Amino acid sequence: MSNSDGEPVASAKIKVVARDVNVFYSDKHALKAVNLDVRANEVTALIGPSGCGKSTFLRCLNRMNDLIDGARVTGTIAIDQQDIYLKDLDVVQLRARVGMVFQKPNPFPKSIFDNVAYGPRIHGLAGTGAELEEIVVTSLKRAGLFEEVKDRLNEAGTGLSGGQQQRLCIARAIAVSPEVILMDEPCSALDPIATAKVEELIDELRQNYTIIVVTHSMQQAARVSQRTAFFHLGELVEVGDTEQIFTNPNHKLTQGYITGRFG
Amino acid sequence: MQVLLVLLLLLALSASLYQVGRSRALRAAGGRTGILHSLPSYYGYYVALWCGIPAAILIVAWLAAEPTVLRAMVINVLPAELQGLPPARLSLLINEVRQLASTGDYRFASGPETKAVAEQYRALQGISFKAMVAGMLSLGIAGGAFALRAVRPSFRARNMVEGAVQAFLILSSVLAILITVGIVLSLLFESLRFFAIVPLNEFLFGLSWSPQMAIRADQVGSSGAFGAVPLFTGTLLISLIAMLVAVPVGLLAAIYLAEYADPRFRAVAKPLLEMLAGIPTVVYGFFAVVTVSPFLRGLGASLHLSVSSESALATGIVMGVMIIPFVSSLSDDVICAVPESLRHGSFAIGATQAETVMQVVIPAALPGIVGGILLAVSRAIGETMIVVMAAGLSAHLTANPFESVTTVTVQIVTLLVGDQEFDSPKTLSAFALGLILFLVTLALNVVALNVVKKYREKYD
Ligand SMILES: Nc1ncnc2c1ncn2[C@@H]1O[C@H](COP(=O)(O)OP(=O)(O)OP(=O)(O)O)[C@@H](O)[C@H]1O
Ligand SMILES: [Mg+2]
């Protein structure tokens, strides 16, 4: 296999393969013939000016576009060689495999514990109460939130600070042991300290998950990602190792965006 | 009619003074409108208000005081023997005089003196009217002139006019509040009169209700019983049945409309459902009496159950139908107010639509839904027409929905319909019932609105 630049992919395992993906919102052609390979256990950053289709592409990967009236997706997307747009594919199972963290923290109006336990309960992942507790605690620990909330697991998740809420949402997403985690500007509503924590977390999560993160911050992309994909007006302009994209981009548009000439 | 003409005259006067004030301001500015503190029209309004408001107050005060003053003047000129009449007779006489004077037709005067007095009264009225118009005109012009003197470019006419508008608005709202307070106070005082006759605890805890009072002291059963518990239980029973119908149906309809329905279907179904709320309650009552009650009775008979033709069940069911749109539209509002991001969060974990609705949306909307249900309960408790038509009149203390019960509102209606003395305990008890009803619905509304408000704050 090779990535969209045609260069051979090194030993790294490919987790997600998108081929000729087009998305239409009613008549609007929002994503145009996107080909992208995402490597397992790496962080891939999606960058590009506002409205270029980053969120749209992200939503293709867990089929959240199904929820949008008038949205239509063509092309193929496969995760572990399995086409996720097959007719008889179980979307519920797909979304358990592909978790998502949103731009604005959206904890449910439930206790911290129940927020994290929500997914495992729905998918029947825990046989006993002790198992469930085990899952919740591990997820909170992985999300780096456990120490801060261990004494108030029964308090409302909505009572946490913005940064804590976002980490709670990450814990909620990893509680169902997904393989891929999609993050749409996960730090845009957070202050620098909370952002630093989440970035650190993303870097740690890479051990166990494949992560795709949309960001508007060049520094963030440079800090957390191994691979970077640059989108422009619905097209994937360039994808490559983060270092290469930021130091020596192949495309003029990429260069312009990175150096802040537009976007 | 005459008063209307006078007011029109005042309006015309104010309007012309508006022009005067406006052109005065323009002249004072000498063509440079920029140096005026306010727009020219504000100076006009300022002058017009100074002309109109004092004069209007004068008219209102004049009209309020006129009858009393004229009465005193007429009594003074009455012949001595008429002056000495007892107060009740005197009032009667004055009323006749006023009647005659207002028509100007003395053919039916009860005597020559009355006719003379009436003529005099009419003459006085004429003088009074002229004096009033003269007073109004001079006060209006004086006010306008006073205001005109203040018109200078630096004068802050806009602030003054804004102040007057604000004062008027405050006055209106104060008036509305005062009327409400007045109604509540009269309810309270009449109730206190009732509780002076029937002790409060007998009223609140007594188990038997038969508010008949003796016409003669020696009549059998002369002392009525004023224990309101059967009315409270009857009200609760019917309201409970109504809520058992309205809450599930209304809530499920709201969930379907808000979460599942196609937007096009929703656009049709929601107004249709809300139309149920526009049906006059008397039609519901009719429906209860003519359709539901006989049906339930027939059904009961076929099951060897005795169902009263005025059963609490029939009334409650129909009342529940009436409340459905209330519950559904309030619930629909709160469900739609649950942020979309919560639904997406749930879907993104792989929850199905039903799981999302039951475990995320409904819990999030619950406080609002509870608030809406409480409002619906207060609606059910205060509902009158359906129960008057379909529920019974006699106060049974029972929890059996097949029997007939009566409610607080029904009793208030029956106590006050027809000719009544307004100081018998029977009549006064209606006020006490009204007070209880008012307090209960008020409490429910306050709690419900607070719950809804708290809920709104959470997501705004
Ligand atoms: N639900 C929708 N209905 C119609 N058009 C949409 C919808 N969502 C996105 N679009 C359009 O699709 C294009 C891509 O949108 P998308 O949200 O993917 O951009 P983005 O790169 O995520 O931008 P941002 O950085 O501002 O989040 C935009 O032109 C947008 O207007
Ligand atoms: Mg976006």
PDB file of C-alpha atoms in Angstrom, chain A residues 2 35 62 68 81 88 109 149 155 187 189 223 226 235-236 238 244 249 255:
ATOM      1  CA  SER A   2       1.033   3.562  -0.380  1.00  0.00           C
ATOM      2  CA  ASN A  35      -7.767   9.620  -0.239  1.00  0.00           C
ATOM      3  CA  ASN A  62     -17.999   7.081  12.565  1.00  0.00           C
ATOM      4  CA  ILE A  68     -27.438  15.097   9.185  1.00  0.00           C
ATOM      5  CA  GLN A  81      -9.946  -3.657   5.916  1.00  0.00           C
ATOM      6  CA  ASP A  88     -25.788  -4.200   6.671  1.00  0.00           C
ATOM      7  CA  PRO A 109     -26.426  15.651  33.037  1.00  0.00           C
ATOM      8  CA  VAL A 149     -12.551  13.423  40.943  1.00  0.00           C
ATOM      9  CA  GLU A 155     -21.496  14.435  41.715  1.00  0.00           C
ATOM     10  CA  CYS A 187      -9.053  22.066  23.107  1.00  0.00           C
ATOM     11  CA  ALA A 189     -12.911  25.705  24.489  1.00  0.00           C
ATOM     12  CA  ARG A 223       3.223  19.035  19.396  1.00  0.00           C
ATOM     13  CA  GLN A 226       3.043  12.246  13.987  1.00  0.00           C
ATOM     14  CA  GLU A 235      -9.783  18.744  -0.962  1.00  0.00           C
ATOM     15  CA  LEU A 236      -6.953  16.947   0.761  1.00  0.00           C
ATOM     16  CA  GLU A 238      -1.147  17.192   1.287  1.00  0.00           C
ATOM     17  CA  GLN A 244       8.017  17.266   6.992  1.00  0.00           C
ATOM     18  CA  PRO A 249       5.761  21.187   2.715  1.00  0.00           C
ATOM     19  CA  GLN A 255       3.195  26.481   3.055  1.00  0.00           C
TER      20      GLN A 255
END
